[in-house]
Coordinates of C-alpha atoms in Angstrom, one line a residue:
M115 CA 80.0 82.5 -32.4
R116 CA 76.9 83.7 -34.5
K117 CA 78.7 87.0 -34.9
F118 CA 81.8 85.2 -36.2
F119 CA 79.6 83.7 -39.0
Q120 CA 77.6 86.7 -39.9
E121 CA 81.3 88.2 -40.6
I122 CA 82.3 85.6 -42.7
K123 CA 79.1 85.6 -44.7
A124 CA 79.5 89.3 -45.6
D125 CA 82.7 88.3 -46.8
L126 CA 81.4 86.0 -49.2
K127 CA 81.7 87.3 -52.5
F128 CA 81.7 84.9 -55.4
K129 CA 79.1 84.1 -58.4
T130 CA 76.6 81.5 -58.0
A131 CA 77.5 79.0 -61.3
G132 CA 74.8 78.0 -63.8
P133 CA 74.4 74.0 -64.2
G134 CA 77.9 72.7 -65.7
Q135 CA 79.6 76.0 -64.9
K136 CA 82.6 76.5 -62.3
L137 CA 82.4 78.8 -59.7
S138 CA 84.4 82.2 -60.4
E139 CA 87.2 82.9 -58.4
P140 CA 86.4 84.8 -55.0
S141 CA 87.5 88.5 -55.9
R142 CA 90.2 89.8 -54.3
V143 CA 90.5 93.3 -52.6
P144 CA 93.1 95.3 -54.7
K145 CA 96.0 96.6 -53.5
E146 CA 96.5 99.8 -52.8
K147 CA 99.5 102.4 -53.7
P148 CA 101.9 102.5 -50.9
K149 CA 101.8 105.7 -48.9
A150 CA 104.0 107.4 -46.6
E151 CA 103.3 105.1 -44.2
A152 CA 102.8 101.3 -44.8
A153 CA 99.3 100.5 -44.8
P154 CA 98.4 96.9 -42.9
K155 CA 98.3 94.2 -45.4
P156 CA 94.7 93.6 -46.0
R157 CA 93.2 90.0 -44.4
Q158 CA 92.7 87.5 -47.4
G159 CA 89.4 86.0 -48.1
P160 CA 88.1 82.7 -47.0
T161 CA 88.5 79.8 -49.4
D162 CA 85.3 78.3 -51.5
E163 CA 85.3 75.5 -49.1
A164 CA 85.4 77.6 -46.0
Q165 CA 82.6 79.7 -47.6
M166 CA 80.5 77.2 -48.1
A167 CA 80.6 75.4 -44.6
A168 CA 80.3 78.9 -42.8
A169 CA 76.9 78.9 -44.7
A170 CA 75.5 75.8 -44.2
A171 CA 76.5 76.0 -40.4
L172 CA 74.6 79.3 -39.8
A173 CA 71.6 78.1 -41.4
R174 CA 71.5 75.3 -39.3
M175 CA 72.0 77.6 -36.3
E176 CA 69.2 79.7 -37.5
L177 CA 66.9 76.6 -38.2
K178 CA 67.5 75.0 -34.5
P179 CA 64.7 75.6 -32.6
K180 CA 65.6 76.8 -29.1
A181 CA 65.3 74.2 -26.4
K182 CA 62.8 75.0 -23.4
P183 CA 64.4 74.9 -20.1
P184 CA 62.5 71.9 -17.7
S185 CA 59.8 72.7 -15.5
S186 CA 60.9 72.7 -11.7
Q187 CA 58.7 69.4 -11.4
E188 CA 60.7 67.7 -14.5
A189 CA 63.9 68.5 -13.0
I190 CA 62.6 67.2 -9.8
K191 CA 61.6 63.9 -11.2
N192 CA 64.7 63.6 -13.3
Q193 CA 66.8 64.4 -10.1
V194 CA 64.7 61.3 -8.7
R195 CA 65.3 59.1 -11.4
K196 CA 68.9 59.8 -11.3
E197 CA 69.2 59.2 -7.5
L198 CA 67.2 55.9 -7.8
M199 CA 69.4 54.4 -10.7
A200 CA 72.5 55.1 -8.6
E201 CA 70.8 53.5 -5.4
A202 CA 70.2 50.6 -7.9
A203 CA 73.8 50.3 -9.4
A204 CA 75.3 50.7 -6.0
S205 CA 72.9 47.5 -4.5
E206 CA 73.9 45.5 -7.3
K207 CA 77.5 46.3 -7.3
R208 CA 78.0 46.6 -3.4
L209 CA 81.3 45.8 -2.1
S210 CA 81.5 43.8 1.0
V211 CA 80.9 45.3 4.4
E212 CA 84.7 45.2 5.2
E213 CA 85.9 46.7 1.9
E214 CA 83.4 49.4 2.3
D215 CA 84.9 50.0 5.8
L216 CA 88.5 50.2 4.1
A217 CA 87.0 52.5 1.4
S218 CA 85.2 54.9 4.2
L219 CA 88.8 55.2 6.2
D220 CA 90.5 56.2 2.5
Q221 CA 88.5 59.3 2.1
E222 CA 89.9 62.3 3.3
G223 CA 87.7 63.9 6.3
A224 CA 85.3 60.9 6.2
A225 CA 83.5 61.0 9.6
A226 CA 83.6 57.5 11.5
P227 CA 80.3 55.9 11.9
S228 CA 78.7 56.1 15.4
V229 CA 78.6 52.0 15.1
S230 CA 80.3 50.0 12.7
G231 CA 77.1 47.8 11.5
V232 CA 74.2 45.9 12.9
Y233 CA 74.8 42.5 14.5
F234 CA 73.4 39.6 15.9
I235 CA 74.0 36.9 18.5
C236 CA 73.4 33.2 17.4
P237 CA 71.4 31.2 19.8
L238 CA 73.3 28.1 19.1
T239 CA 76.8 29.0 19.4
G240 CA 76.7 32.5 21.1
A241 CA 78.5 34.3 18.3
V242 CA 78.2 38.0 17.4
V243 CA 78.0 38.3 13.6
R244 CA 77.2 41.2 11.2
K245 CA 73.7 41.1 9.7
D246 CA 74.9 40.3 6.2
K247 CA 76.7 36.9 8.0
K248 CA 74.1 36.3 10.1
E249 CA 71.9 33.2 7.9
K250 CA 75.2 31.8 6.4
H251 CA 76.3 31.5 10.2
I252 CA 72.9 29.9 11.3
R253 CA 72.7 27.6 8.8
E254 CA 76.6 26.3 9.5
A255 CA 75.6 26.1 13.2
I256 CA 72.5 23.9 12.3
Q257 CA 74.7 21.5 10.0
S258 CA 77.1 21.3 12.9
Y259 CA 74.2 20.4 15.4
F260 CA 73.5 17.3 13.3
S261 CA 76.1 15.5 15.1
V262 CA 74.8 16.3 18.4
D263 CA 71.2 15.6 17.8
P264 CA 70.4 15.2 14.1
V265 CA 66.3 15.1 15.1
A266 CA 66.6 18.3 16.9
A267 CA 68.9 19.8 14.0
S268 CA 66.3 18.6 10.9
I269 CA 63.7 20.2 12.9
M270 CA 65.3 23.4 13.2
E271 CA 66.0 23.3 9.1
I272 CA 62.4 22.6 8.3
H273 CA 61.5 25.6 10.5
T274 CA 64.2 28.1 10.2
F275 CA 64.8 27.4 6.2
N276 CA 61.3 27.5 5.0
K277 CA 60.0 31.2 4.8
D278 CA 56.4 30.5 4.0
R279 CA 55.0 29.7 7.5
E280 CA 51.4 28.4 6.3
K281 CA 53.2 25.9 4.0
V282 CA 55.7 24.6 7.0
R283 CA 52.2 24.5 9.6
V284 CA 50.4 22.6 6.6
G285 CA 53.7 20.1 6.3
V286 CA 54.3 19.7 10.0
E287 CA 50.5 19.1 10.8
T288 CA 50.5 16.2 8.3
M289 CA 53.8 14.8 9.2
A290 CA 52.4 14.8 12.9
K291 CA 49.2 12.8 11.6
Y292 CA 51.7 10.0 10.1
L293 CA 53.8 9.6 13.0
D294 CA 50.1 9.7 15.1
N295 CA 49.0 6.7 13.1
I296 CA 52.2 4.4 13.7
Y297 CA 51.8 5.3 17.6
L298 CA 48.5 4.5 17.8
H299 CA 48.2 1.5 15.7
P300 CA 51.8 -0.1 15.6
E301 CA 50.1 -3.1 14.3
E302 CA 49.6 -1.8 10.8
E303 CA 51.7 -2.3 8.2
K304 CA 50.2 0.5 6.2
Y305 CA 50.9 3.1 8.2
R306 CA 54.7 2.1 8.7
K307 CA 55.0 2.9 4.8
I308 CA 54.5 6.5 2.9
K309 CA 55.1 6.6 -0.8
L310 CA 57.1 9.2 -1.7
Q311 CA 55.0 10.1 -5.0
N312 CA 51.8 10.1 -3.1
K313 CA 50.3 13.3 -4.1
V314 CA 49.9 14.6 -0.5
F315 CA 53.2 13.8 0.5
Q316 CA 54.6 15.7 -2.9
E317 CA 52.6 18.7 -2.4
R318 CA 52.7 19.3 1.5
I319 CA 55.9 17.5 2.6
S320 CA 58.3 16.8 0.3
C321 CA 58.6 20.4 -1.2
L322 CA 60.1 21.5 2.6
E323 CA 63.6 21.8 3.3
G324 CA 64.8 19.4 5.9
I325 CA 62.2 16.9 5.6
H326 CA 64.1 14.1 4.4
R327 CA 66.7 14.6 6.7
F328 CA 64.1 14.3 9.6
F329 CA 62.6 10.9 8.2
Q330 CA 66.0 9.6 8.3
A331 CA 66.8 10.8 12.0
I332 CA 63.4 9.7 13.2
G333 CA 64.4 5.7 11.8
F334 CA 62.7 5.7 8.5
E335 CA 65.2 4.2 5.3
T336 CA 64.1 4.5 1.5
K337 CA 63.2 1.2 -0.1
A338 CA 61.7 0.6 -3.6
L339 CA 58.6 -2.1 -3.1
P340 CA 56.6 -3.8 -5.5
V341 CA 53.4 -2.0 -7.0
P342 CA 50.7 -3.8 -5.7
G343 CA 48.7 -5.2 -8.5
Q344 CA 51.3 -5.1 -11.4
G345 CA 52.3 -7.8 -13.3
K346 CA 55.5 -8.4 -14.9
K347 CA 54.1 -7.1 -18.4
F348 CA 54.3 -3.5 -16.9
K349 CA 57.9 -1.7 -16.9
K350 CA 57.2 -0.1 -14.0
T351 CA 57.2 -2.8 -10.9
T352 CA 58.3 -0.8 -8.0
E353 CA 57.9 2.6 -6.3
E354 CA 60.0 4.3 -3.9
Y355 CA 58.4 4.3 -0.3
Y356 CA 59.8 5.8 3.6
V357 CA 59.6 2.5 5.9
L358 CA 59.8 2.5 9.6
K359 CA 63.0 0.3 10.8
E360 CA 61.5 -2.7 12.5
E361 CA 63.7 -1.8 15.8
M362 CA 61.2 1.8 16.3
L363 CA 58.3 -0.4 17.0
T364 CA 60.0 -0.8 20.6
K365 CA 60.4 3.0 20.6
L366 CA 57.2 4.2 20.1
E367 CA 57.2 6.8 22.8
D368 CA 60.3 8.4 21.0
L369 CA 58.2 8.9 18.0
K370 CA 55.5 10.5 20.1
D371 CA 58.2 12.9 21.4
Y372 CA 59.6 13.4 17.9
K373 CA 56.1 14.9 16.9
E374 CA 55.5 17.1 19.7
Q375 CA 59.2 18.9 18.9
L376 CA 58.0 19.0 15.7
L377 CA 54.9 20.5 16.3
S378 CA 56.1 23.1 19.1
S379 CA 59.3 24.2 17.5
E380 CA 59.9 27.6 16.2
P381 CA 62.5 29.2 13.6
V382 CA 66.2 29.6 14.9
R383 CA 66.2 33.6 15.1
A384 CA 69.4 35.5 15.9
Q385 CA 69.0 38.1 18.5
L386 CA 69.6 41.9 18.0
D387 CA 72.9 42.6 19.7
R388 CA 72.0 45.8 21.3
Q389 CA 75.8 46.7 21.1
L390 CA 75.6 48.8 24.6
C391 CA 77.9 51.6 24.9
V392 CA 78.6 54.5 27.6
F393 CA 80.3 57.6 26.3
K394 CA 81.7 60.8 28.5
P395 CA 79.7 63.6 28.4
S396 CA 80.4 65.2 24.5
P397 CA 79.1 68.3 22.5
E398 CA 79.0 65.2 19.8
A399 CA 76.0 63.6 21.6
A400 CA 73.8 64.6 18.6
R401 CA 75.8 63.6 15.8
F402 CA 75.0 60.3 14.3
E403 CA 76.8 58.6 11.5
L404 CA 75.4 55.8 10.6
P405 CA 76.2 52.6 8.5
S406 CA 74.4 51.3 5.3
D407 CA 73.1 48.2 7.5
F408 CA 70.3 50.8 9.0
Y409 CA 68.3 51.6 5.8
N410 CA 69.7 49.2 3.2
L411 CA 67.2 49.0 0.5
T412 CA 66.5 45.8 -1.4
A413 CA 65.5 45.9 -5.2
E414 CA 61.7 45.9 -4.2
E415 CA 62.2 48.5 -1.9
I416 CA 63.9 50.9 -4.4
K417 CA 60.9 50.4 -6.7
R418 CA 58.8 51.3 -4.0
E419 CA 60.9 54.5 -2.9
Q420 CA 60.8 55.4 -6.7
R421 CA 57.0 55.2 -6.7
L422 CA 56.6 57.0 -3.1
R423 CA 59.0 59.8 -4.3
T424 CA 57.2 60.2 -7.6
E425 CA 53.7 60.7 -5.5
A426 CA 55.6 63.1 -3.2
V427 CA 56.5 65.5 -6.5
E428 CA 52.9 65.1 -7.6
K429 CA 51.5 66.4 -4.5
A430 CA 54.1 69.0 -3.8
S431 CA 51.8 71.7 -5.1
M432 CA 48.9 70.4 -3.2
L433 CA 47.5 71.9 -0.3
R434 CA 47.8 68.9 2.7
T435 CA 46.2 68.6 6.1
R436 CA 48.1 67.8 9.0
A437 CA 46.8 64.2 9.1
M438 CA 48.2 63.7 5.8
R439 CA 51.3 65.0 6.7
E440 CA 51.4 62.8 9.5
K441 CA 50.9 59.8 7.4
E442 CA 53.1 60.4 4.9
E443 CA 55.8 61.0 7.8
Q444 CA 54.7 57.5 9.2
R445 CA 55.3 55.8 5.9
E446 CA 58.6 57.4 5.5
M447 CA 59.9 56.0 9.0
R448 CA 58.7 52.4 7.8
K449 CA 61.4 52.0 5.4
Y450 CA 63.9 51.5 8.4
N451 CA 64.6 48.5 9.8
Y452 CA 66.9 49.7 12.9
T453 CA 67.5 52.8 14.8
L454 CA 70.3 54.0 17.1
V455 CA 69.1 55.6 20.4
R456 CA 71.4 57.4 23.0
V457 CA 70.0 58.4 26.2
R458 CA 71.6 61.6 27.9
F459 CA 71.7 61.2 31.8
P460 CA 71.7 64.3 34.0
D461 CA 75.3 64.0 34.6
G462 CA 76.2 64.0 30.8
Y463 CA 77.1 60.2 30.3
I464 CA 75.3 59.0 27.5
L465 CA 73.9 55.2 27.1
Q466 CA 73.6 53.9 23.3
G467 CA 72.0 50.9 21.8
T468 CA 70.7 49.3 18.7
F469 CA 67.0 48.6 18.4
Y470 CA 64.6 47.2 15.8
A471 CA 62.5 50.2 14.3
R472 CA 59.1 48.6 15.2
E473 CA 60.3 47.7 18.5
S474 CA 58.2 49.3 21.2
V475 CA 59.5 51.9 23.7
S476 CA 59.1 49.6 26.8
V477 CA 62.2 47.8 25.4
L478 CA 64.0 51.1 25.8
Y479 CA 63.3 51.7 29.4
N480 CA 63.9 48.2 30.3
F481 CA 67.4 48.6 28.4
V482 CA 68.0 51.6 30.5
R483 CA 66.6 50.1 33.7
E484 CA 69.2 47.2 33.5
A485 CA 72.1 49.7 33.1
L486 CA 71.1 51.0 36.7
R487 CA 73.0 50.5 39.5
D488 CA 69.6 51.1 41.6
D489 CA 66.8 49.6 38.8
W490 CA 64.1 50.8 41.0
L491 CA 64.8 54.2 40.3
P492 CA 61.8 55.7 38.4
F493 CA 62.7 58.0 35.4
E494 CA 61.2 59.3 32.4
L495 CA 62.6 59.3 28.5
L496 CA 62.4 63.1 26.9
G497 CA 62.6 63.2 23.4
P498 CA 63.3 66.2 21.0
G499 CA 61.7 69.2 22.6
G500 CA 60.9 67.8 26.1
L501 CA 58.3 65.5 24.7
K502 CA 57.8 62.8 27.4
L503 CA 57.8 59.2 26.1
T504 CA 54.6 58.1 28.1
D505 CA 53.3 55.3 26.1
E506 CA 55.6 52.5 26.0
N507 CA 53.6 50.3 23.9
L508 CA 54.2 52.7 20.9
A509 CA 57.0 51.6 18.4
F510 CA 60.2 53.8 17.8
N511 CA 59.1 54.5 14.1
E512 CA 55.5 55.5 15.6
C513 CA 57.4 57.9 18.0
G514 CA 59.9 59.4 15.2
L515 CA 62.7 57.7 17.1
V516 CA 64.2 56.3 13.6
P517 CA 66.8 56.1 12.4
S518 CA 68.5 57.8 15.5
A519 CA 67.3 59.7 17.9
L520 CA 68.9 61.6 21.4
L521 CA 66.9 61.1 24.4
T522 CA 67.1 62.6 28.0
L523 CA 66.7 61.0 31.1
A524 CA 65.0 62.8 33.8
W525 CA 64.7 61.3 37.4
D526 CA 61.6 61.7 39.4
A527 CA 61.8 64.8 41.4
A528 CA 60.1 63.6 44.4
V529 CA 62.1 60.3 44.9
M530 CA 65.1 62.1 44.0
A531 CA 64.6 64.9 47.1
D532 CA 63.7 61.8 49.6
I533 CA 67.1 59.9 48.5
Q534 CA 69.1 63.6 49.5
A535 CA 67.0 64.3 52.6
S536 CA 68.2 61.0 54.2
G537 CA 71.6 62.1 53.7
E538 CA 73.1 58.5 52.3
E539 CA 76.2 58.9 50.1
Q540 CA 75.3 58.6 46.5
P541 CA 77.6 57.3 43.8
A542 CA 78.9 59.7 41.1
S543 CA 77.2 58.1 38.6
P544 CA 73.8 55.9 38.4
L545 CA 75.4 53.4 35.7
K546 CA 76.7 50.0 36.9
P547 CA 80.4 50.1 37.7
E548 CA 81.4 47.4 35.1
L549 CA 79.7 49.7 32.5
L550 CA 81.4 52.6 33.4
S551 CA 84.8 50.8 33.6
R552 CA 84.4 50.6 29.5
V553 CA 83.5 54.1 28.8
Q554 CA 84.4 55.3 25.6
T555 CA 84.7 59.0 24.1
L556 CA 82.8 60.1 21.0

């Protein structure tokens, strides 16, 4: 391009006009007399406008500073920023899980996920629901339980839907004092009335979800009572109160039971479904394709991830000790909530389950033991590189077993030698028959 402009500049042959003068016509190349062989027709010179535009473009090119190539750290930071922006956009515009599954099926050559997602078991209905449907299902189950036991259902609401556990504790203890006063002093009318605008009631109790349904369920009703000491000249002559119904005075033991239920109850928590699977021996055992449920990042987690990645870029050129590297690895592991673990048996069969990343390895040992025909058989679990998982109190993320891991089961050699020496016929597989009946292929 530059050569082209230089050629045009070389062809510029026009006079510079003075003030008020017109530019002279560009000079033409004189035609030569024809010779024996006709010479090619000379190229016509550019117009005035083309000449001026070309000169201006060439000047701009000469004056434009050359961009410096970005440094490696700048390139890394830009890439990190792009990735995080893409993650944030994906989280904001995330499709429903079903739509994502359908979209993934449309992608040519896309590998099927090892599990379709993270699932939970509702303790009230026994239904297995996906992670993103869990909270809605529990809320609907508690609402349905009001027709069975309104007191128990309202207590579930209080403990489950109020996430600030300290506020719940303070509110529940305050309500227990109200009920204690009624139980211990049933003849005192003042204890059977609770003013709704009372500062303590407003700050500690009224702010809790489910609290008003609880009072209604245990026998309180809302009444407007006269304000003590107020005359007719005051506009506000009544205030709202919770008043215990008269018939509840004959059921004081029930009130005591309600108080104990309120104090001893826990939030309704869905149990993680292990999604236990058994696979035939397969060379694909070490290959994992995890769905987004295993490592979804919230907006806050994305911000944290951005900060951590930026720090990692800044430290890339620093000399780090082994302790520093291990600390960073542990921090990296903490961003996963779940892990998919496979245990390969000596006969090649593979047992698979889903676990919380912060659960202890002892849970995995129990999971394997419950799948065995003979749960008394001693065994060890070996991690990558043959490392024995001896400390069962460590969490999966502390052992580097997230977001997925393939472990190997090894029997106790002495015990297996004794079994073989006994001459008893051994089953083809140590796994329970009901598990082998639904074996799958990876």
